[in-house]
Short mmCIF file of C-alpha atoms in Angstrom, two decimals:
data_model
loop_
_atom_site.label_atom_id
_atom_site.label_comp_id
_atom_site.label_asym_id
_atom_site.label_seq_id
_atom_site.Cartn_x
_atom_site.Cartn_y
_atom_site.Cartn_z
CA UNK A 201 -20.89 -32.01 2.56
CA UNK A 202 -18.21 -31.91 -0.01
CA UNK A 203 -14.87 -33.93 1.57
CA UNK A 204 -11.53 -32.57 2.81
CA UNK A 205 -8.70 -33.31 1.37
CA UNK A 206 -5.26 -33.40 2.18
CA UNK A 207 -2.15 -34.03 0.66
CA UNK A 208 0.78 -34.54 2.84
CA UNK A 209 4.08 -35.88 1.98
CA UNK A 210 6.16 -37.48 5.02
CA UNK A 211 10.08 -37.56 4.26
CA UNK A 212 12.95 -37.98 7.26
CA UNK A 213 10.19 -37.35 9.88
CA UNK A 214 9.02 -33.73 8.53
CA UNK A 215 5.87 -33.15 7.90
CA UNK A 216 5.58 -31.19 4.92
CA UNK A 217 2.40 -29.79 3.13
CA UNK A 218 1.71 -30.33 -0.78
CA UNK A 219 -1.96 -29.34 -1.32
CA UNK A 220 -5.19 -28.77 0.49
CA UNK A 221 -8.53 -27.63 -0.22
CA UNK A 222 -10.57 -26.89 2.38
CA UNK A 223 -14.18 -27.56 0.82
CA UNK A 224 -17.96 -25.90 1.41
CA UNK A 225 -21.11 -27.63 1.54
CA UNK A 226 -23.21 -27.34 -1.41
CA UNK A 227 -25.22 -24.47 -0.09
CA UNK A 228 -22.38 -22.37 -0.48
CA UNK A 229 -22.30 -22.29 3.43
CA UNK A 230 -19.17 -20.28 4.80
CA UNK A 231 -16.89 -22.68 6.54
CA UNK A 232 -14.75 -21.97 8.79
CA UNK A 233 -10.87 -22.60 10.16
CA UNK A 234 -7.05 -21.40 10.97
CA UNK A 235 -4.70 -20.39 8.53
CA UNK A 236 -1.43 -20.51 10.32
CA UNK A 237 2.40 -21.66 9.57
CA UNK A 238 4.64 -21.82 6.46
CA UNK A 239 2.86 -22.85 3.14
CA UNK A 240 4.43 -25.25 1.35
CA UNK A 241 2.49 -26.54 -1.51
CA UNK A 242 -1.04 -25.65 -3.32
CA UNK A 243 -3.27 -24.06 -0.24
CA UNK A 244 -7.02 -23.67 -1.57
CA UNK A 245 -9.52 -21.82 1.19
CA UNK A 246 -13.14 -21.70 0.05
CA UNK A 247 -15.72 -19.25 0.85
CA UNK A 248 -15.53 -19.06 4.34
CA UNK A 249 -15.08 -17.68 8.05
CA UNK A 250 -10.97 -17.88 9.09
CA UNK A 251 -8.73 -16.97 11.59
CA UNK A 252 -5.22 -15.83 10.79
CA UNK A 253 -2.92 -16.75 13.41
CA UNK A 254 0.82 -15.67 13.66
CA UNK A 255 3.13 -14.90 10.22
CA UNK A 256 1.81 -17.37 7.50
CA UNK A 257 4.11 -17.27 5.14
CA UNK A 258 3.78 -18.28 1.77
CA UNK A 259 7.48 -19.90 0.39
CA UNK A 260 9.21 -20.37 -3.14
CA UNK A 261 6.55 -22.58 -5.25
CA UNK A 262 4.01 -23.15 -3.04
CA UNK A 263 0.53 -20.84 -3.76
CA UNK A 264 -2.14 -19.49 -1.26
CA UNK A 265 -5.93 -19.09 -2.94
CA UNK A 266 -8.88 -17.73 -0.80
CA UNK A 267 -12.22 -17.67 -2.46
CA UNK A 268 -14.12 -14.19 -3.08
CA UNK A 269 -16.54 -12.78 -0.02
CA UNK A 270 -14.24 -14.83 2.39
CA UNK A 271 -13.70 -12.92 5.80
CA UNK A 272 -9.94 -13.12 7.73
CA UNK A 273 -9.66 -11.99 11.44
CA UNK A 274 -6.85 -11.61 13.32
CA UNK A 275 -6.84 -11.64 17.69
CA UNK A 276 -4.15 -10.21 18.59
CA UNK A 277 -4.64 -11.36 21.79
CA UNK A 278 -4.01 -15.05 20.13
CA UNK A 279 0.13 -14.07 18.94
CA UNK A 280 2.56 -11.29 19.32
CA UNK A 281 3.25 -10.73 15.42
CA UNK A 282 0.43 -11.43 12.91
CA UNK A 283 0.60 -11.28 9.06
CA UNK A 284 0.81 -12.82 5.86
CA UNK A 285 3.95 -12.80 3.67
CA UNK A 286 4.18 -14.24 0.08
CA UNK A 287 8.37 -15.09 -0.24
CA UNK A 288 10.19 -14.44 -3.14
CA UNK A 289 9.38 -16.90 -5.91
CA UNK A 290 5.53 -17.80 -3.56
CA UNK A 291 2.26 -17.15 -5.06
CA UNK A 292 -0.72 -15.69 -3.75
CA UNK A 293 -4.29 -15.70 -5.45
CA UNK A 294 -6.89 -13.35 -3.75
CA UNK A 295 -9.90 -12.85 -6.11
CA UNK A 296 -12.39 -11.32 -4.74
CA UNK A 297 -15.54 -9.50 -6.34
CA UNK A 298 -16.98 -5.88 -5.91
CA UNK A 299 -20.16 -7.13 -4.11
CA UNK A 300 -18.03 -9.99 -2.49
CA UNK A 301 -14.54 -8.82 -1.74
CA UNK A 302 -12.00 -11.23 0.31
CA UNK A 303 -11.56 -8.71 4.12
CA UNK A 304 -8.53 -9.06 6.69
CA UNK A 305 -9.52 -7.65 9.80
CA UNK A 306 -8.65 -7.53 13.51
CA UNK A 307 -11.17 -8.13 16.43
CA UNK A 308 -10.21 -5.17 18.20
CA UNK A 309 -10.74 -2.87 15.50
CA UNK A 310 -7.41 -1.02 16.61
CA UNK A 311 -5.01 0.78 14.17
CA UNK A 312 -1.70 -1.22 14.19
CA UNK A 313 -3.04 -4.19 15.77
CA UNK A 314 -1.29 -6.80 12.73
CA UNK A 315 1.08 -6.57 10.03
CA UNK A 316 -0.76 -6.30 6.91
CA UNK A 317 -0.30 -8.20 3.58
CA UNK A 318 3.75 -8.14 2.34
CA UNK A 319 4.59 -9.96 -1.26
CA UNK A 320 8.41 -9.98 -2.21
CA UNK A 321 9.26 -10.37 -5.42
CA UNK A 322 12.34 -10.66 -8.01
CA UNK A 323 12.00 -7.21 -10.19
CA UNK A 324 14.95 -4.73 -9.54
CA UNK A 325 15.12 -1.98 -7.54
CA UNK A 326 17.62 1.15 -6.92
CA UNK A 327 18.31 1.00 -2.98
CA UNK A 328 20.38 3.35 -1.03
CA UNK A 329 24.29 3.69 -3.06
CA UNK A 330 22.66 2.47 -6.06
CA UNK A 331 22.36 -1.40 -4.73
CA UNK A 332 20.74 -3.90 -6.68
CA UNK A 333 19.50 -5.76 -2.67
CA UNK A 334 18.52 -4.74 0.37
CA UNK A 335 17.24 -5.88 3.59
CA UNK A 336 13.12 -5.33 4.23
CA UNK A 337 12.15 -3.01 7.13
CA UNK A 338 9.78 -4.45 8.79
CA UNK A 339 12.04 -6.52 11.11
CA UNK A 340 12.09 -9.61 9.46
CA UNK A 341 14.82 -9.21 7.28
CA UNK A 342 14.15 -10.60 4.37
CA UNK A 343 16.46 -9.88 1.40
CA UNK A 344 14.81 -8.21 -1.69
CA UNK A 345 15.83 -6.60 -5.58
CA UNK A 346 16.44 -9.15 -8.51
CA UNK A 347 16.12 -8.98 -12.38
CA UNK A 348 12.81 -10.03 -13.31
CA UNK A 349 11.08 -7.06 -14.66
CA UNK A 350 8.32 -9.31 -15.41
CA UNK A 351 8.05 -11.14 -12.10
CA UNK A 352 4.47 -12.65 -10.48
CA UNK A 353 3.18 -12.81 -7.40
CA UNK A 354 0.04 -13.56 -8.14
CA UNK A 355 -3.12 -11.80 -7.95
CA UNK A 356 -4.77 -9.42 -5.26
CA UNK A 357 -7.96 -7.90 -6.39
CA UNK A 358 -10.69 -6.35 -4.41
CA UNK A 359 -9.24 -7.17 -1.27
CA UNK A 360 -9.64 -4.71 2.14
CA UNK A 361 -7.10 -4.67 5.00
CA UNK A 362 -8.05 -3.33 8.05
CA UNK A 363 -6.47 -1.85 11.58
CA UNK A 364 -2.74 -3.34 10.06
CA UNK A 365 0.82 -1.16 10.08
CA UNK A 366 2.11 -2.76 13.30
CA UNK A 367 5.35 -2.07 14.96
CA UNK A 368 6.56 -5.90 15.38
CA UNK A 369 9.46 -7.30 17.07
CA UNK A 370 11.44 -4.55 18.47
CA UNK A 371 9.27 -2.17 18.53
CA UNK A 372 10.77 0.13 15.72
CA UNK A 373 10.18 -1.85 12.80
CA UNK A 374 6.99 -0.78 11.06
CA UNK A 375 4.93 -2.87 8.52
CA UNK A 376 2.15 -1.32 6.35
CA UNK A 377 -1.30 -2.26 5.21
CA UNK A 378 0.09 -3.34 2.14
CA UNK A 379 3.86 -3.52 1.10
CA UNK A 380 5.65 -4.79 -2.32
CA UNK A 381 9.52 -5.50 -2.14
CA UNK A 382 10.58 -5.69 -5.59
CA UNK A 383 7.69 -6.97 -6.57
CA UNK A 384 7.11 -7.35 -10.88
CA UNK A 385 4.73 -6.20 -13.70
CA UNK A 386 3.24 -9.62 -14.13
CA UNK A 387 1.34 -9.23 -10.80
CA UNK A 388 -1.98 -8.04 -10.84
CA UNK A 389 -2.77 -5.43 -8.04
CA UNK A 390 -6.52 -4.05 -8.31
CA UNK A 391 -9.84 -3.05 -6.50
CA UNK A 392 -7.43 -2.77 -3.49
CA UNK A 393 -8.86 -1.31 0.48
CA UNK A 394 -6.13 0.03 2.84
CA UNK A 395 -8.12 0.94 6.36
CA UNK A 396 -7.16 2.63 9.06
CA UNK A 397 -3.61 1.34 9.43
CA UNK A 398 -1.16 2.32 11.90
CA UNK A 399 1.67 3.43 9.49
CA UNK A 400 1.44 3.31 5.28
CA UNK A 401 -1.90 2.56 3.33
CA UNK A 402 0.48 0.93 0.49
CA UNK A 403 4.29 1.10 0.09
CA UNK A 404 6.48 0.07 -2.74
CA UNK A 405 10.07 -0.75 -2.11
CA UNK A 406 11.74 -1.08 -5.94
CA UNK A 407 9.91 -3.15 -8.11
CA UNK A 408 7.85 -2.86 -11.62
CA UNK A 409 4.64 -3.50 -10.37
CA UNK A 410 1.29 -2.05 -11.30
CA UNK A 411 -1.50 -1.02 -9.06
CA UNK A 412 -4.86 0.20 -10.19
CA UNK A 413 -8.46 1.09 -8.27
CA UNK A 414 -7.10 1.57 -4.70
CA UNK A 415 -8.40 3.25 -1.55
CA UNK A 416 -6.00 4.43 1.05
CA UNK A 417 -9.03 5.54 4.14
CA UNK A 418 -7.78 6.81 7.67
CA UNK A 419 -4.29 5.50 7.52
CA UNK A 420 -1.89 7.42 10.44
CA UNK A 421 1.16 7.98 8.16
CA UNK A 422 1.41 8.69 4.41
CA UNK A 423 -1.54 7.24 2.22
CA UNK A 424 0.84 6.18 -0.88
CA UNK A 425 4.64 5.73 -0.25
CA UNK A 426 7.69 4.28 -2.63
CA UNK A 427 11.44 4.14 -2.28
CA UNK A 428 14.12 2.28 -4.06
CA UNK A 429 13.52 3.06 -7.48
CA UNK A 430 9.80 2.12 -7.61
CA UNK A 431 8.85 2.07 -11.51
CA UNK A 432 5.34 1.29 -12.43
CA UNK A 433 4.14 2.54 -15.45
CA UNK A 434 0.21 1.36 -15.83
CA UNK A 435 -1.33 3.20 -12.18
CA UNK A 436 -4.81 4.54 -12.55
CA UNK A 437 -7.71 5.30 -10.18
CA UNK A 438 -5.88 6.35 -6.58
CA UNK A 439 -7.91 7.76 -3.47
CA UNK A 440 -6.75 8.80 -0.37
CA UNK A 441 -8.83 10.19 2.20
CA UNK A 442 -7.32 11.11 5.20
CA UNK A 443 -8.97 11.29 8.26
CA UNK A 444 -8.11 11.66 12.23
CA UNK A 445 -4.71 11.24 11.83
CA UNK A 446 -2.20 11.57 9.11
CA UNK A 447 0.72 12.92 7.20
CA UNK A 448 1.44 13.32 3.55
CA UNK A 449 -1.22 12.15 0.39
CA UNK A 450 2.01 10.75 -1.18
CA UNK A 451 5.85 10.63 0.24
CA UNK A 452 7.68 9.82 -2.67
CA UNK A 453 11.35 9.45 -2.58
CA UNK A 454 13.96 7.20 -4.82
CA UNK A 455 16.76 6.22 -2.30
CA UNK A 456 19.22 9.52 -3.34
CA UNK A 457 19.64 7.77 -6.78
CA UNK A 458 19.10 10.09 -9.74
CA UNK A 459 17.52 8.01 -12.01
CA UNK A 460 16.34 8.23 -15.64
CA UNK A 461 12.98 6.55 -15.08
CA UNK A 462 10.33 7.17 -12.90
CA UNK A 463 6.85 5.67 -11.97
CA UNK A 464 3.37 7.10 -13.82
CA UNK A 465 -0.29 7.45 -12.50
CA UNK A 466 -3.20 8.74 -13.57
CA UNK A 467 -6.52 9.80 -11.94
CA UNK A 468 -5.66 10.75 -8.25
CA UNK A 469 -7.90 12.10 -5.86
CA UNK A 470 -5.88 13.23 -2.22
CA UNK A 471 -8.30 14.39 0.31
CA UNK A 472 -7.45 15.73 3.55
CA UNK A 473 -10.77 15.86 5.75
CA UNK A 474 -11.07 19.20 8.48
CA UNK A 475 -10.03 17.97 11.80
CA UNK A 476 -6.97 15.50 10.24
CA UNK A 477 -3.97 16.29 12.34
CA UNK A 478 -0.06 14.95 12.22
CA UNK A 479 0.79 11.43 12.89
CA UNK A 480 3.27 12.82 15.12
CA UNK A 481 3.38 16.04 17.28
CA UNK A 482 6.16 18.29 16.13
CA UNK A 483 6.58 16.29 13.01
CA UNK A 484 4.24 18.42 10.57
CA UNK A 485 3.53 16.45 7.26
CA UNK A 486 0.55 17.95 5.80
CA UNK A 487 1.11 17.80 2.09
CA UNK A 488 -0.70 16.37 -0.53
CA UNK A 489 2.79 15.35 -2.48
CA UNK A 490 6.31 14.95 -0.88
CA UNK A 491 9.27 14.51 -3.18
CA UNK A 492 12.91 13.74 -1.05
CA UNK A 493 15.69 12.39 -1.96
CA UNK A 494 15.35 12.56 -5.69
CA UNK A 495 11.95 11.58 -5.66
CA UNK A 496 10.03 11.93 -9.16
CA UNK A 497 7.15 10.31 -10.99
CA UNK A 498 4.35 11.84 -13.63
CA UNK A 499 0.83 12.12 -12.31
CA UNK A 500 -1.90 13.91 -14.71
CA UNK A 501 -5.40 14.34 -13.89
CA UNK A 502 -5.36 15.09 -10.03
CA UNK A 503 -7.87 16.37 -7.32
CA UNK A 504 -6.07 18.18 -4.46
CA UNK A 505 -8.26 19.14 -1.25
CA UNK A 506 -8.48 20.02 2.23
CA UNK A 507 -3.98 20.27 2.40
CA UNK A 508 -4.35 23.81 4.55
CA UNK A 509 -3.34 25.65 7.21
CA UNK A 510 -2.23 23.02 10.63
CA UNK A 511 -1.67 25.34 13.44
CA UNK A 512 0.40 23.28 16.52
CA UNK A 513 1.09 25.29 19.33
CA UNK A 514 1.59 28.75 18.66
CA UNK A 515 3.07 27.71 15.26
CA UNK A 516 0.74 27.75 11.60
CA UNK A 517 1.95 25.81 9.00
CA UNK A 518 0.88 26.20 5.19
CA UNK A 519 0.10 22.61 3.10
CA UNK A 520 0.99 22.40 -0.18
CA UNK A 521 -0.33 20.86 -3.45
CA UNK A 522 3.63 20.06 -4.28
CA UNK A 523 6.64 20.16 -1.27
CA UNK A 524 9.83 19.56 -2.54
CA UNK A 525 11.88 18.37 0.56
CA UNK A 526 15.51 19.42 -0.44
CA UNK A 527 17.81 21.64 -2.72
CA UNK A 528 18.80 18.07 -4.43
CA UNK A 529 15.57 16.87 -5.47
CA UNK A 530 14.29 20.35 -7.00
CA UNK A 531 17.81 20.54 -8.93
CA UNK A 532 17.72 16.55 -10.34
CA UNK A 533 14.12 16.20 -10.47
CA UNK A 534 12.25 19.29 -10.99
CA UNK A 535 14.94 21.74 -12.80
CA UNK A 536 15.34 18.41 -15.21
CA UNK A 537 11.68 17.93 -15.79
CA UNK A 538 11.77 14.34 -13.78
CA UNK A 539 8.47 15.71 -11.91
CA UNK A 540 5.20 16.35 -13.48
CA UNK A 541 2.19 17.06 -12.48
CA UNK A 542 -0.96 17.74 -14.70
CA UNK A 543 -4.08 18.70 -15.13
CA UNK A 544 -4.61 19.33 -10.98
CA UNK A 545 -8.00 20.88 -9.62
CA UNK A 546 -6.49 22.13 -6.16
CA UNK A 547 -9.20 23.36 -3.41
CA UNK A 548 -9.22 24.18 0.40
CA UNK A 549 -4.79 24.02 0.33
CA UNK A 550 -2.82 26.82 1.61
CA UNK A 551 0.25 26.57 -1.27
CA UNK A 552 0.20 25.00 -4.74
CA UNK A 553 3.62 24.64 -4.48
CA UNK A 554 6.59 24.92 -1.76
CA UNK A 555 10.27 23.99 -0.86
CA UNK A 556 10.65 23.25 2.60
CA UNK A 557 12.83 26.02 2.90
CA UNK A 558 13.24 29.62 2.08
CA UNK A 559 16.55 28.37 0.67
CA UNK A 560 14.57 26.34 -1.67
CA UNK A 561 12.80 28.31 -4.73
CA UNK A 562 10.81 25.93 -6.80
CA UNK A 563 10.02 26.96 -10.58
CA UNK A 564 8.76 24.00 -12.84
CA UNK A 565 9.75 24.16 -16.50
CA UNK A 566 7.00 24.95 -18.72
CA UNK A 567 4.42 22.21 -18.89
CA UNK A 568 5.69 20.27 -16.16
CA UNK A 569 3.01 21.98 -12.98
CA UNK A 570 -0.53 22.74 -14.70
CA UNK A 571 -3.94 22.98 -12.90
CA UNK A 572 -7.19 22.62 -14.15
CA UNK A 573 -10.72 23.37 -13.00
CA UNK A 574 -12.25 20.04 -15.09
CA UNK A 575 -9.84 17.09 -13.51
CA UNK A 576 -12.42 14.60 -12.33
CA UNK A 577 -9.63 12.41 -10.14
CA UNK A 578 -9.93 8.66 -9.49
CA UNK A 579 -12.90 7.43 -10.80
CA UNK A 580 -13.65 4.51 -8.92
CA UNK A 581 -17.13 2.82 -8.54
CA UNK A 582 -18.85 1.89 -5.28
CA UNK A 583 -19.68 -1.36 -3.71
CA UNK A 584 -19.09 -3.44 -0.92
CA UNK A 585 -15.50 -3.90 -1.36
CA UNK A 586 -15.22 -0.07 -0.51
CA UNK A 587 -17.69 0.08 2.23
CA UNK A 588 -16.75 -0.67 5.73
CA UNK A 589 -19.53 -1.17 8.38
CA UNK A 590 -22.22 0.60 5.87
CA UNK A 591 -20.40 3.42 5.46
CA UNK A 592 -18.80 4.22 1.88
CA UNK A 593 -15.15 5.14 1.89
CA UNK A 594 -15.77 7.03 -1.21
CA UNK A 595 -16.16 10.42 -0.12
#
């Protein structure tokens, strides 16, 4: 057995933590262990069995690493709030493999039962009024929005969260699977799992960032969500499939700021499954896109299915390839070819495209709304990083 070792540095009687690797035998055995607390210094996990208990948080210059096929598990039986949250100027370093991906899970196997994966960041962002800062949502507070375009967080690749999107604290505060405040372009986010979360699969609050080769499966509100002036320009390979429960493919809004960029991805496949109802009764999201609140972005090469007829009540309501939310949004955004939306193969959806009013008429300039019967979607490869209790998510 390979040793332990730990660095710990002792000043005024506080006991603070430099570096640690926690080691495996030389069989490659999974070892086991808590991951817990604030991390303060260089944090290495090896291939292992863990148990994440309470917010670990991840502060300014100190970096987490877990090693690829490692599993996670949260009881929330164990704390009240559970999650992990990488801190403005921390690093985290999740590298998992296709055939050996790094899993968060929770023992009950309960939507909402943890908080998910949150990395805060330094790139800018456009909040309500056009601030450069604002305060996260998920009850915690933390301040977010800088200037670093370029800012890292590290690396998350081929990593799955599962049963996350918990209402902590208060009650009202929601967290998603995965969440990015202002988080920059020099982070890598790819071969990423959202699963059967209680609220978002992944939402971006401002930021730069990139993400590429991600699976939103099952989750209760919208699949893909962004706000505050979300920007990424390199976004390939997105799948949603929504199942049981859930509202819109994407809600995409930009905090009522009219702005002269706009986020880009290509290869999108939104499914809705038959049977897929509203997170909410009597709130009836059942699009495949939302734009609100001068919401925009360019997305070519898009497969559109299942968004049809919801019938609550004694009330039908149609789902469209394309809402636009308010008279605002289709005048900034659509009217001033901010929206596009290309090459889209749309099947089994009531509308292509709809305001949520009669006092809405949507008309996209020429170009900017095209279908097409040979968009293939994400393309996205299977494995075990995309398979959840033998089951493939890719459907």
């Amino acid at each position: 057995m390979k040793k332990l070792f730990v660095c710990l540095s002792i000043l005024s009687l506080a006991l603070v933590s430099c570096s640690k690797d926690i080691a495996e035998d030389e069989n490659n055995t999974p070892v086991s262990g808590v991951i817990s607390g604030e991390i303060t210094g260089n944090v290495n996990y090896a291939y292992g069995n863990y148990t994440l208990q309470g917010v670990v948080r991840v502060k300014n210059g100190a970096t987490l690493t877990i090693a690829a096929g490692s599993t996670i598990r949260i009881d929330k039986t164990l704390a009240t709030d559970n999650g992990l949250i990488v801190e403005n100027g921390g690093t985290i370093n999740l590298v998992g493999t296709a055939d050996a991906p790094i899993v968060f899970t929770e023992v009950s196997k309960v939507p909402g039962s943890w908080s998910g994966i949150m990395l805060v960041g330094d790139a800018p962002i456009n909040a309500a009024g056009g601030a450069s800062t604002a305060l996260s949502e998920d009850g915690s507070n933390i301040t977010y929005g800088g200037t670093d375009a370029t800012d890292n967080r590290g690396i998350l690749k081929y990593v799955r969260v599962e049963y996350a999107g918990k209402k902590i604290a208060d009650g009202q505060k929601e967290t998603n699977s995965f969440t990015f405040y202002s988080v920059g372009s020099g982070t890598t986010l790819d071969h990423l799992v959202a699963y059967k979360g209680a609220d978002d699969g992944f939402e971006f609050f401002g930021g730069t960032v990139s993400m590429t080769n991600a699976i939103s499966y099952g989750n209760f509100d919208d699949a893909f969500d962004w706000q505050d002036g979300w920007r990424g320009q390199n976004n390939s390979n997105w799948t949603a499939i929504q199942v049981g429960k859930g509202n819109f493919g994407m809600e995409i809004e930009c905090s009522l700021n009219n702005n002269a960029y706009w986020p880009k991805v290509t290869g999108v496949t939104l499914k809705r499954m038959s049977g897929c109802v509203p997170e909410v009764v009597g709130d009836v999201q059942i699009d495949a896109f939302q734009f609100k609140r001068e919401g925009n972005g360019e997305f070519d090469n898009v497969i559109i299915d299942g968004y049809g007829n919801y019938t609550e009540t004694t009330t039908t309501y149609q789902g469209a390839a394309c809402k636009i939310q308010d008279a605002t949004t289709n005048t900034n955004q659509v009217n001033s070819s901010k929206i596009k939306l290309t090459n889209l193969k749309i099947t089994n959806t009531s509308q292509q495209i709809a305001g949520a009013s009669s006092a809405i008429s949507v008309t996209f300039p020429t170009g900017q709304f095209t279908t097409s019967n040979t968009a293939t979607g994400s393309v996205l490869t299977n494995g075990t990083w995309s398979t959840v209790e033998g089951v493939s998510l890719l459907q």
